[in-house]
Amino acid sequence: MSIQIYNNKTFLLSTEQTSYVVQIDDSGILSHLYWGRKLPDIEDFTGRIPTRDNSYHASIDKTMEECSSFGMMRYKETSMKVRYADGTGDFRYRVTGYQAEKDCLRITLEDAFYPLKVTLYYEVFEQENIIKRYQKAENQGDTDILLERFYSAEYGIPGTSYEVINFNGTWGAEFRKYSDKVNAGKKVFESLRGSTAHVANPCFIVHNGAREYEGEVYYGVLEYSGNFKIVAEATPYEYLNVLIGVSDTDFTWILKPGESFATPAAYCGYSHQGFSDMSHTLHRFCLKELVPEAFADKSLKVLYNSWYATLFDVEFEDQVKLAKRAAGLGAELFVIDDGWFGERNSDTSSLGDWQVSKKKFPEGLTPLIDEVNRLNMGFGLWLEPEMVNEDSNLYREHPDWVYRFPNRPVLKGRNQYALNLTKEEVVQFMIASIDNLLTEYKIDYIKWDMNRPVAETGGTSEVFGEGKEVWVKHTRNLYRVIEECRKRHPDVEVEACASGGGRVDYGAMRFFDEYWPSDNVDPLDRLEIQESYSYIYPAKYMRAWVTDSPDGFTKRKVPITFALHTAMCGALGIGNNLNTLSLAEAEEIKKQVAIYKRIRDIIQFGRLYRLKSLTKDEFHAVQYQKDGHNIIFAFLINGRYGKEQYHLKVKDLIPDCRYRVRINELEYSKSGAYFMYYGIDVTLKGDYDSQLIELDRI
Ligand code: DGJ
């Protein structure tokens, strides 16, 4: 039973491994009691330790509330902040009811005087060890109510000196993992860019010295791709208060009479077995519950993308040549990136004009698609639907379709403007442009890009003080566009990209089949980016390309096998310039692509173990386990002092079973116990050496 209720006051939410307990106290406040390893008996939670007021610290501030509201002598960061028409600015609630049904629990809070009702939703994913939360505010009166902050969830974690992990960075340097101690005050991770962005990720991991396979870890992710905020506040009352939700910066939602506002969902989990267990739980959960159905059970194909070969200079003959070579290497999807539409020869023009360039493709795309299909590949196209260039027919016709402030020149990012998605005509235009392309052409895949942040979100309301709901409406309408396009074209695979990894989040996960984690394809940087990425996101949702060396970004020279093995850690893609590729490199790509196709199900659907990490070990290694089949990649960056033998202990084998290992030409079998407790000897030599190891249960 996932939900138990005692005395109409105490609620125990149980997954297979964890428990989460909340309780209504004598004053009607809903407070948090416990989050951790599974506890069997709800009656153990009958008594509570009373908190005492003193002159400066009200007990309400000390309470670990499930949904605190600014005001009433609460001075910590709160879940919500409201203002009523007469200026009253707090939500003095009592719990007025609850409803439990199967795995779902709803608890309602109502203001003692004002007609505001807030419902807290909990859904228990018992087998997945995940609890979903979101909340809804309803105006039951006849005057407007302002919501000035309304996060998705609040978690009280008793104790001090916690560390909080988030993934921060910038273009080309995404997913830098930092674990910062929050001894006092607040740690805030936020995006104000109208998208998830590279600066932070909508997730939190809280721990106190946890490691890969041991230690307590509390974690949560937000199902949202717009402005978000995560606050971890070390309160003076010896608990860490963690809040996650839509950012309250430049946010107000006007709740008109009878209206309601529901937050995006947050998903949280707890493990006492370190980060590895957390990642397995999250990977399993999102693959099972969140990702779009069409490709959920299918492994992703090996794609070739011609961006690095031709940049904006795409035209029929050249692309056909590349397609032939890509097919020869084993690619299954051929993708044209930026530059195929309007007058697009650089990033200065044509976004918004989603018609095939007549100069580059005089007969349209069909002859190329036919050729690509004849070569046994699917066809893919790049799009950037949320944007427009000043130099475009769309902007000339509709200069009012972009976000702008009156009396200000519109700001450009990468020479482009962000379309105002709160306008219905913009939404309809986007749906129609994508639909037209997907209807006219046999397109199997879209790379959906987004290359500048949203800004200047004014001009959506002329009423002074209104218009701050635009950030949320923008994201909701973006989802509407994607959802509608997917509904009309369910067989088209869609990859999310936003100047690299600017749109990797659990909100996008419902709509996209894969993500592009970074424009930085340097294999060394990628190993680190990919490792951090794997904390929260599964390998299947990580496109990874092999590209030319030296890498354009870092100028680092890396052997092609090392680069291939790095890219094979996710959904493999090829991004090399096939016009200049040497014969030897082409042979190696062909060989590894064939291997990848044989093992990709283990990588894309298997359980991932971060065996060795560049951040602390001599070499880097990652293992994928599925149904007794294991793939391990080992990477040596910098061999020193002639050392060639390295040692690797494997995870997740059955001790008494026999396993056969294959490394290069070498093959032998031993027990699972041997490989787990003694390990495998791996030969790695010099700089940038790598090994692919296969280990199968016999
Ligand atoms: C940014 C993306 O991250 C790149 O992969 C490429 O698609 C360019 N945009 C094209 O303009």
XYZ file of C-alpha atoms and ligand atoms in Angstrom:
709
model
C 0.000 0.000 0.000
C 1.635 3.215 -1.072
C -0.471 5.589 1.065
C -1.413 5.073 4.700
C -3.365 7.557 6.795
C -3.524 7.598 10.554
C -6.074 9.496 12.609
C -6.877 11.782 9.678
C -3.644 13.558 10.515
C -0.595 11.596 9.512
C 0.133 10.499 5.947
C 2.750 7.920 5.122
C 3.742 7.709 1.458
C 5.729 4.586 0.713
C 7.683 3.408 -2.262
C 9.454 0.061 -2.336
C 12.538 1.540 -0.702
C 11.535 4.869 0.818
C 9.043 6.599 3.077
C 7.804 10.180 3.128
C 5.675 11.361 6.033
C 3.633 14.522 6.501
C 1.316 15.501 9.301
C -1.342 18.073 10.067
C -0.496 19.742 13.357
C -2.922 21.121 15.944
C -3.069 24.508 14.275
C -3.909 22.967 10.893
C -0.449 23.457 9.398
C 0.856 20.730 7.123
C 4.342 19.871 8.173
C 6.964 17.500 6.981
C 8.050 14.729 9.335
C 10.235 12.251 7.561
C 11.913 11.417 4.255
C 14.253 8.480 4.049
C 14.536 4.691 4.184
C 11.310 2.768 4.291
C 9.536 2.679 7.654
C 6.763 0.169 8.132
C 4.593 1.585 10.825
C 2.672 4.808 10.489
C 1.674 4.723 14.144
C 5.280 5.377 15.096
C 4.623 8.923 13.973
C 1.905 9.844 16.382
C 3.871 12.114 18.684
C 5.542 15.322 17.609
C 8.228 17.392 19.191
C 6.663 20.805 19.799
C 8.572 23.843 18.589
C 8.586 26.887 20.828
C 8.301 30.525 19.890
C 10.790 33.013 21.186
C 10.745 36.742 20.654
C 12.519 36.613 17.310
C 11.741 33.166 15.954
C 8.157 32.123 15.510
C 7.491 28.404 15.530
C 5.899 28.743 12.088
C 9.292 29.691 10.686
C 10.877 26.713 12.395
C 8.358 24.226 11.065
C 9.303 22.162 8.031
C 6.154 22.971 6.119
C 5.083 21.191 2.976
C 3.887 24.457 1.482
C 4.942 27.546 3.380
C 3.645 30.927 2.367
C 5.394 34.269 2.770
C 4.097 36.237 5.740
C 2.975 35.438 9.293
C 6.526 35.825 10.619
C 7.971 33.361 8.184
C 11.295 34.735 7.031
C 12.795 31.817 5.179
C 12.266 31.250 1.472
C 8.683 30.071 1.140
C 6.798 28.015 -1.402
C 4.350 30.755 -2.187
C 3.696 34.455 -1.904
C 0.273 35.976 -2.449
C -1.436 39.354 -2.313
C -5.156 39.974 -2.111
C -6.955 42.975 -3.589
C -7.078 44.814 -0.240
C -3.318 44.606 0.233
C -3.224 41.661 2.620
C -0.114 39.693 1.776
C -0.199 36.324 3.482
C -1.982 33.010 3.187
C -3.247 32.011 6.646
C -4.295 28.527 5.912
C -5.553 25.441 7.639
C -5.757 22.023 6.077
C -9.440 21.653 5.229
C -9.501 18.248 3.626
C -7.746 15.451 1.877
C -8.484 12.731 -0.607
C -6.514 9.556 -1.112
C -7.046 7.322 -4.090
C -4.729 4.484 -5.102
C -1.279 6.081 -5.355
C -2.477 9.682 -5.236
C -3.017 11.962 -2.304
C -4.479 15.454 -2.404
C -4.416 17.772 0.565
C -6.270 21.063 0.505
C -5.290 24.210 2.349
C -7.687 27.133 2.621
C -7.268 30.656 3.870
C -9.256 31.450 7.023
C -10.723 34.579 5.487
C -9.838 34.992 1.818
C -11.204 32.720 -0.920
C -7.897 31.110 -1.852
C -7.587 27.356 -1.946
C -4.314 25.535 -2.511
C -4.204 21.831 -3.287
C -1.041 19.798 -2.806
C -0.801 16.773 -5.085
C 1.305 13.744 -4.298
C 1.632 10.728 -6.542
C 3.623 7.721 -5.449
C 5.474 5.681 -8.066
C 5.979 2.744 -5.785
C 8.165 0.512 -7.896
C 10.172 3.398 -9.252
C 10.869 4.903 -5.802
C 9.770 8.314 -6.967
C 7.193 10.728 -5.572
C 5.614 13.294 -7.840
C 4.460 16.609 -6.422
C 2.812 19.716 -7.709
C 0.359 22.261 -6.355
C -2.608 24.211 -7.594
C -4.020 27.555 -6.425
C -7.682 28.412 -7.013
C -9.414 31.736 -6.633
C -12.860 30.954 -5.253
C -13.858 34.576 -4.793
C -14.868 37.490 -6.953
C -11.785 39.703 -6.951
C -8.336 39.071 -8.413
C -5.626 37.429 -6.327
C -1.953 37.879 -7.188
C 0.360 34.918 -7.020
C 3.824 36.367 -6.710
C 5.586 33.050 -6.147
C 4.342 29.506 -6.426
C 6.928 26.762 -6.482
C 6.177 23.117 -7.202
C 7.451 21.554 -4.008
C 9.180 22.242 -0.712
C 11.310 19.663 1.095
C 12.574 19.943 4.638
C 15.714 17.900 5.285
C 16.689 17.813 8.953
C 20.357 18.392 9.747
C 23.135 20.793 8.929
C 26.159 21.109 6.645
C 24.559 19.578 3.600
C 26.105 19.871 0.199
C 23.987 20.705 -2.820
C 24.913 19.545 -6.293
C 23.793 21.256 -9.455
C 25.141 21.302 -12.993
C 26.330 24.672 -14.138
C 28.082 26.074 -17.135
C 27.864 27.960 -20.331
C 27.832 27.306 -24.058
C 30.431 24.627 -24.811
C 30.994 23.963 -21.133
C 27.724 22.503 -19.965
C 27.125 20.207 -17.017
C 30.008 21.262 -14.813
C 29.181 19.463 -11.601
C 29.639 21.427 -8.383
C 28.897 20.223 -4.903
C 28.729 23.184 -2.537
C 28.290 23.140 1.180
C 25.410 25.211 2.469
C 26.299 25.919 6.065
C 24.265 29.084 6.299
C 22.074 31.172 4.057
C 20.796 30.221 0.635
C 22.204 28.544 -2.415
C 20.181 29.498 -5.478
C 20.176 27.959 -8.956
C 18.027 29.775 -11.441
C 17.396 30.360 -15.102
C 15.939 33.673 -16.250
C 16.455 33.025 -19.939
C 13.037 31.706 -20.852
C 14.550 28.247 -21.263
C 16.412 25.768 -19.131
C 19.707 27.239 -20.354
C 23.289 26.193 -19.681
C 23.810 28.093 -16.443
C 22.094 25.617 -14.155
C 19.842 22.585 -14.399
C 16.351 22.239 -12.904
C 17.350 19.564 -10.434
C 18.933 19.252 -7.008
C 21.000 16.624 -5.258
C 21.455 17.065 -1.523
C 23.906 14.950 0.458
C 26.313 15.020 3.312
C 29.459 13.365 2.044
C 27.684 10.697 -0.035
C 29.709 8.811 -2.618
C 28.978 6.832 -5.726
C 27.755 3.707 -3.926
C 27.154 4.825 -0.370
C 25.582 7.603 1.626
C 22.237 9.359 1.823
C 21.119 11.321 -1.205
C 17.957 13.422 -1.539
C 17.178 14.524 -5.051
C 14.548 16.154 -7.198
C 13.929 17.244 -10.778
C 11.473 19.685 -12.280
C 9.290 18.880 -15.264
C 9.712 22.285 -16.820
C 11.743 23.930 -19.579
C 11.322 27.619 -18.709
C 12.555 29.962 -15.988
C 13.091 27.840 -12.901
C 14.515 28.315 -9.467
C 15.976 26.006 -6.890
C 16.664 27.341 -3.441
C 18.461 25.372 -0.756
C 18.378 27.333 2.460
C 20.237 26.298 5.582
C 17.729 27.607 8.103
C 18.881 28.572 11.584
C 16.632 25.790 12.835
C 18.891 22.984 11.737
C 17.164 21.869 8.615
C 17.804 22.493 4.992
C 14.750 23.811 3.200
C 14.782 22.961 -0.489
C 12.350 24.552 -2.921
C 11.972 23.826 -6.607
C 9.674 25.375 -9.180
C 8.998 28.168 -11.622
C 11.231 31.153 -10.873
C 9.530 33.977 -9.019
C 11.786 36.554 -10.643
C 9.682 38.761 -12.916
C 6.755 36.434 -12.232
C 3.221 37.281 -11.228
C 0.150 35.285 -12.019
C -3.146 37.111 -11.766
C -5.730 34.624 -10.554
C -9.024 35.968 -11.804
C -12.215 34.888 -10.032
C -12.818 31.202 -10.666
C -9.357 30.657 -12.166
C -6.627 28.317 -11.056
C -2.904 27.969 -11.590
C -1.128 24.620 -11.422
C 2.625 24.366 -11.099
C 4.745 22.010 -13.151
C 5.510 18.717 -11.428
C 8.590 17.962 -9.371
C 9.788 14.381 -8.939
C 11.831 13.471 -5.916
C 13.635 10.486 -4.533
C 15.879 9.342 -1.710
C 18.630 6.768 -1.614
C 20.922 5.539 1.124
C 23.157 3.950 -1.491
C 24.799 6.948 -3.049
C 24.680 8.662 -6.423
C 24.716 5.507 -8.506
C 21.419 4.297 -7.076
C 19.943 7.766 -7.574
C 20.911 7.747 -11.261
C 19.460 4.266 -11.787
C 16.192 5.328 -10.194
C 15.920 8.471 -12.296
C 16.954 6.786 -15.542
C 14.475 3.964 -15.050
C 11.723 6.366 -14.060
C 12.025 8.705 -17.005
C 12.396 5.901 -19.542
C 9.296 4.240 -18.147
C 7.063 7.176 -17.286
C 8.085 10.340 -19.085
C 9.624 9.996 -22.513
C 7.462 10.145 -25.668
C 6.009 6.739 -26.444
C 6.898 6.546 -30.124
C 10.600 5.923 -29.523
C 10.533 4.848 -25.895
C 11.226 1.189 -26.689
C 13.199 1.697 -29.878
C 16.916 2.200 -29.839
C 18.053 5.401 -31.491
C 19.684 5.191 -34.875
C 23.212 6.156 -35.804
C 22.914 9.518 -37.498
C 25.185 11.509 -39.727
C 24.877 15.302 -39.495
C 26.589 17.366 -42.199
C 26.931 20.567 -40.119
C 30.672 20.371 -39.520
C 31.266 19.318 -43.125
C 29.421 22.130 -44.869
C 28.176 24.593 -42.226
C 25.661 26.928 -43.948
C 26.923 25.940 -47.366
C 24.431 23.142 -47.966
C 23.419 22.332 -51.502
C 22.076 19.341 -53.341
C 25.180 17.852 -55.025
C 27.402 18.156 -51.951
C 24.810 16.676 -49.658
C 24.281 13.711 -51.980
C 28.027 13.067 -51.932
C 28.074 13.210 -48.163
C 25.015 10.986 -47.930
C 26.733 8.290 -50.016
C 29.778 8.384 -47.784
C 27.689 8.421 -44.612
C 25.765 5.372 -45.798
C 29.075 3.642 -46.472
C 30.025 4.157 -42.846
C 26.809 2.623 -41.610
C 24.772 5.754 -40.812
C 21.029 5.154 -40.606
C 19.839 8.763 -40.609
C 21.188 11.585 -42.745
C 20.626 15.048 -41.294
C 21.011 18.465 -42.885
C 21.626 21.076 -40.250
C 21.293 24.853 -40.547
C 21.350 26.598 -43.944
C 18.790 24.801 -46.171
C 16.017 27.432 -46.112
C 15.231 30.970 -47.315
C 18.362 32.969 -48.087
C 20.291 31.450 -45.198
C 24.045 31.627 -45.871
C 25.088 32.703 -42.405
C 23.397 33.243 -39.073
C 22.279 36.729 -40.090
C 19.200 35.899 -42.113
C 16.088 33.860 -42.890
C 15.073 32.309 -39.567
C 11.300 32.222 -39.801
C 11.256 31.629 -43.573
C 10.877 27.878 -43.469
C 10.793 27.331 -47.223
C 13.481 25.293 -48.928
C 16.090 27.486 -50.643
C 15.519 27.358 -54.399
C 19.134 28.252 -55.060
C 20.473 25.373 -52.999
C 17.782 22.821 -53.794
C 16.192 23.860 -57.113
C 13.867 20.837 -57.114
C 13.092 21.059 -53.414
C 14.260 18.449 -50.909
C 12.562 15.456 -52.507
C 15.408 14.432 -54.837
C 17.825 14.450 -51.898
C 15.407 12.589 -49.645
C 14.864 9.973 -52.377
C 18.590 9.505 -52.703
C 19.017 9.272 -48.930
C 16.209 6.701 -48.709
C 17.684 4.771 -51.617
C 20.860 4.575 -49.551
C 18.767 3.015 -46.793
C 18.850 6.001 -44.493
C 16.125 8.125 -42.963
C 16.201 11.857 -43.594
C 16.479 14.573 -40.972
C 16.288 18.353 -40.950
C 17.352 21.173 -38.637
C 14.824 23.785 -37.508
C 14.813 26.705 -35.115
C 11.081 27.408 -34.837
C 11.102 29.864 -31.919
C 13.272 32.442 -33.686
C 13.286 35.025 -36.466
C 16.006 37.119 -38.109
C 15.476 40.795 -38.807
C 16.459 39.962 -42.374
C 13.540 37.646 -43.092
C 10.183 37.856 -44.793
C 8.530 36.834 -41.557
C 9.951 39.789 -39.645
C 9.258 42.221 -42.472
C 5.628 41.110 -42.404
C 5.257 40.790 -38.635
C 7.685 42.992 -36.718
C 5.229 42.852 -33.832
C 5.648 39.088 -33.438
C 8.851 39.366 -31.408
C 9.309 40.170 -27.740
C 10.073 43.857 -27.428
C 9.673 46.806 -25.125
C 8.059 49.958 -26.503
C 10.547 52.805 -27.066
C 13.544 50.472 -27.108
C 15.485 48.955 -29.982
C 14.988 45.177 -29.875
C 18.023 43.295 -28.600
C 19.580 40.661 -30.802
C 21.275 37.437 -29.753
C 23.106 35.551 -32.506
C 21.569 38.133 -34.850
C 18.065 36.963 -34.089
C 14.920 37.801 -32.182
C 12.795 35.547 -29.996
C 9.232 35.100 -31.217
C 6.514 36.100 -28.807
C 4.914 32.744 -28.156
C 2.172 34.261 -26.046
C 0.539 35.452 -29.270
C -1.838 32.847 -30.649
C -1.021 33.812 -34.246
C 2.652 33.033 -33.563
C 1.762 29.653 -32.095
C -0.404 28.853 -35.114
C 2.309 30.041 -37.502
C 4.877 27.772 -35.854
C 2.599 24.756 -35.959
C 1.700 25.422 -39.590
C 5.321 25.889 -40.742
C 6.464 22.659 -39.142
C 3.367 20.785 -40.239
C 3.812 21.968 -43.851
C 7.367 20.724 -43.995
C 6.569 17.390 -42.394
C 3.573 16.937 -44.683
C 5.341 17.931 -47.898
C 8.532 15.986 -47.275
C 9.294 12.520 -46.004
C 11.153 13.671 -42.915
C 12.051 11.147 -40.217
C 13.860 13.349 -37.724
C 14.049 16.975 -36.634
C 16.808 18.697 -34.756
C 14.891 21.417 -32.905
C 17.369 24.155 -32.081
C 17.087 27.366 -30.040
C 20.039 29.708 -30.088
C 19.349 32.738 -27.958
C 17.691 33.445 -24.654
C 14.352 35.174 -24.359
C 14.449 38.788 -23.132
C 12.355 41.993 -23.128
C 9.160 40.128 -22.465
C 7.087 43.264 -22.278
C 4.405 44.348 -24.650
C 2.094 41.512 -23.695
C -0.268 43.725 -21.720
C -0.846 47.443 -21.747
C -2.206 47.414 -18.226
C 0.397 48.709 -15.776
C 1.646 45.902 -13.544
C 0.376 43.123 -15.769
C 2.307 40.969 -18.204
C 4.580 39.035 -15.875
C 2.841 35.771 -16.565
C 4.492 35.808 -19.967
C 7.429 33.576 -19.031
C 5.148 30.741 -18.008
C 2.800 31.246 -20.946
C 5.798 31.164 -23.270
C 6.866 27.742 -22.017
C 3.344 26.356 -21.970
C 2.796 27.479 -25.563
C 6.096 26.019 -26.646
C 4.879 22.691 -25.291
C 1.598 23.166 -27.152
C 3.432 23.661 -30.439
C 5.604 20.592 -29.992
C 2.747 18.481 -28.738
C 0.550 19.395 -31.688
C 3.319 18.719 -34.199
C 4.041 15.361 -32.594
C 0.367 14.503 -32.633
C 0.163 15.235 -36.336
C 3.446 13.461 -37.119
C 3.921 10.803 -34.447
C 6.638 8.901 -36.326
C 9.055 11.785 -36.541
C 11.934 11.615 -34.077
C 12.739 14.952 -32.455
C 16.009 16.015 -30.850
C 16.219 19.006 -28.519
C 19.157 21.327 -28.902
C 19.614 24.848 -27.602
C 23.080 26.110 -28.527
C 24.217 22.729 -27.295
C 22.813 21.669 -23.945
C 20.488 24.567 -23.178
C 17.312 22.504 -23.119
C 18.040 19.392 -21.111
C 15.351 18.928 -18.477
C 12.514 16.647 -17.399
C 9.935 18.961 -18.999
C 11.500 18.598 -22.441
C 11.658 14.873 -21.820
C 7.930 14.529 -22.455
C 8.288 15.973 -25.945
C 11.734 15.147 -27.277
C 13.292 11.784 -27.997
C 16.843 12.864 -27.323
C 19.017 15.834 -26.390
C 22.177 17.396 -27.679
C 24.194 17.974 -24.492
C 26.860 20.325 -25.837
C 28.373 21.853 -28.959
C 31.671 20.953 -27.389
C 32.525 17.652 -29.049
C 36.111 17.498 -27.866
C 36.275 13.905 -26.564
C 38.084 14.803 -23.350
C 35.670 17.580 -22.387
C 32.804 15.377 -23.494
C 33.805 12.585 -21.118
C 33.340 14.964 -18.229
C 30.163 16.533 -19.619
C 28.710 13.088 -20.292
C 29.574 11.846 -16.833
C 27.794 14.767 -15.147
C 24.877 14.409 -17.531
C 24.484 10.781 -16.487
C 23.726 11.742 -12.893
C 20.227 12.763 -13.905
C 19.702 11.843 -17.573
C 19.938 8.425 -19.269
C 22.429 7.568 -21.996
C 19.676 7.053 -24.543
C 18.783 10.718 -24.285
C 22.322 11.866 -24.970
C 23.345 12.319 -28.584
C 27.092 12.075 -28.938
C 29.014 12.547 -32.166
C 32.430 11.552 -33.279
C 34.009 14.520 -35.085
C 37.279 15.504 -36.705
C 40.495 15.922 -34.830
C 41.925 18.357 -33.894
C 38.666 19.518 -32.455
C 37.577 22.985 -33.621
C 36.688 23.997 -30.106
C 39.744 23.002 -28.083
C 42.225 22.244 -30.897
C 43.036 19.018 -29.093
C 44.238 16.075 -31.184
C 42.711 12.785 -30.164
C 42.853 9.403 -31.933
C 39.686 8.493 -33.786
C 39.071 5.322 -31.753
C 39.116 7.281 -28.509
C 36.697 9.820 -30.013
C 34.434 7.027 -31.249
C 34.408 5.240 -27.910
C 33.483 8.512 -26.202
C 30.567 9.024 -28.590
C 29.493 5.383 -28.264
C 28.732 6.087 -24.593
C 25.451 7.666 -25.716
C 23.296 7.664 -28.865
C 26.023 7.609 -31.480
C 26.216 10.199 -34.234
C 28.849 11.009 -36.842
C 29.729 14.640 -37.440
C 33.001 14.358 -39.349
C 33.715 16.151 -42.579
C 33.448 13.113 -44.824
C 35.062 15.022 -47.688
C 38.388 15.143 -45.904
C 38.274 11.956 -43.832
C 41.240 9.637 -44.402
C 40.658 6.089 -45.546
C 41.984 4.725 -42.269
C 39.627 6.949 -40.256
C 36.690 5.940 -42.431
C 37.525 2.264 -41.878
C 37.690 2.767 -38.121
C 34.353 4.615 -38.049
C 32.785 1.852 -40.109
C 34.149 -0.806 -37.787
C 33.011 0.916 -34.589
C 29.586 1.809 -36.012
C 29.032 -1.887 -36.748
C 30.048 -2.772 -33.189
C 27.834 -0.018 -31.817
C 24.784 -1.327 -33.651
C 25.353 -4.715 -32.056
C 25.687 -3.339 -28.515
C 23.584 -0.188 -28.563
C 20.599 -1.671 -26.748
C 22.838 -2.374 -23.769
C 24.080 1.216 -23.825
C 20.778 2.931 -24.485
C 18.620 0.814 -22.173
C 21.121 -0.662 -19.720
C 21.984 0.307 -16.163
C 24.872 2.736 -16.152
C 27.730 2.590 -13.642
C 30.316 5.346 -13.332
C 33.191 3.004 -12.502
C 36.043 5.495 -12.685
C 35.885 9.232 -12.949
C 38.366 11.610 -14.512
C 37.752 13.995 -11.663
C 39.363 11.662 -9.146
C 40.809 8.553 -10.771
C 43.764 7.713 -12.966
C 41.481 6.755 -15.791
C 37.832 6.928 -16.740
C 35.450 3.993 -17.083
C 31.745 3.503 -17.540
C 29.751 0.258 -17.554
C 26.310 -0.539 -18.959
C 24.482 -3.686 -17.816
C 21.408 -5.204 -19.423
C 20.134 -8.778 -19.022
C 23.547 -10.142 -18.165
C 25.316 -8.346 -21.022
C 27.838 -5.704 -20.083
C 29.668 -3.080 -22.079
C 32.526 -1.234 -20.458
C 34.478 1.647 -21.925
C 37.809 2.525 -20.333
C 39.667 5.718 -21.223
C 43.219 6.716 -20.355
C 43.970 10.380 -20.915
C 47.554 10.676 -19.948
C 49.721 7.576 -19.405
C 52.648 8.245 -17.088
C 55.899 6.495 -16.264
C 55.297 3.649 -18.654
C 52.340 2.289 -16.734
C 50.210 0.073 -18.965
C 48.189 -2.135 -16.670
C 45.074 -0.843 -15.033
C 42.536 -2.584 -12.964
C 38.779 -2.338 -13.017
C 36.173 -3.840 -10.711
C 32.850 -4.435 -12.404
C 29.375 -3.932 -10.919
C 26.039 -5.670 -10.998
C 27.038 -9.269 -11.854
C 25.646 -12.458 -10.303
C 28.504 -13.776 -8.142
C 27.899 -17.487 -8.863
C 27.403 -17.162 -12.602
C 30.151 -17.472 -15.196
C 30.916 -14.536 -17.440
C 32.986 -14.346 -20.599
C 35.093 -11.239 -21.080
C 36.339 -9.966 -24.439
C 38.941 -7.221 -24.743
C 40.395 -6.886 -28.207
C 41.615 -10.354 -29.147
C 41.699 -11.580 -25.551
C 38.850 -13.752 -24.302
C 38.424 -15.689 -21.047
C 35.755 -16.617 -18.550
C 35.526 -16.365 -14.767
C 32.856 -16.061 -12.126
C 30.813 -12.938 -11.572
C 32.353 -12.754 -8.108
C 35.853 -12.692 -9.629
C 35.021 -9.808 -11.963
C 33.299 -7.848 -9.224
C 35.732 -8.408 -6.357
C 39.039 -8.962 -8.142
C 38.258 -7.259 -11.437
C 39.531 -7.101 -14.988
C 43.066 -6.198 -16.021
C 42.939 -3.568 -18.717
C 45.873 -2.535 -20.874
C 45.917 1.165 -21.680
C 49.005 2.860 -23.080
C 50.199 6.434 -23.543
C 47.848 9.336 -24.192
C 44.234 9.002 -25.242
C 43.997 5.257 -25.271
C 40.673 3.503 -24.834
C 39.233 0.011 -24.626
C 35.828 -1.448 -25.255
C 35.218 -4.466 -23.040
C 32.354 -6.890 -23.462
C 31.350 -9.077 -20.580
C 28.540 -11.576 -21.036
C 26.857 -13.995 -18.706
C 27.337 -17.491 -20.062
C 23.663 25.448 -32.616
C 23.690 23.957 -32.463
O 24.045 23.615 -31.165
C 24.632 23.380 -33.520
O 24.738 21.987 -33.359
C 24.154 23.734 -34.891
O 22.930 23.102 -35.138
C 24.005 25.245 -35.010
N 23.219 25.789 -33.949
C 23.390 25.622 -36.325
O 23.144 26.965 -36.423
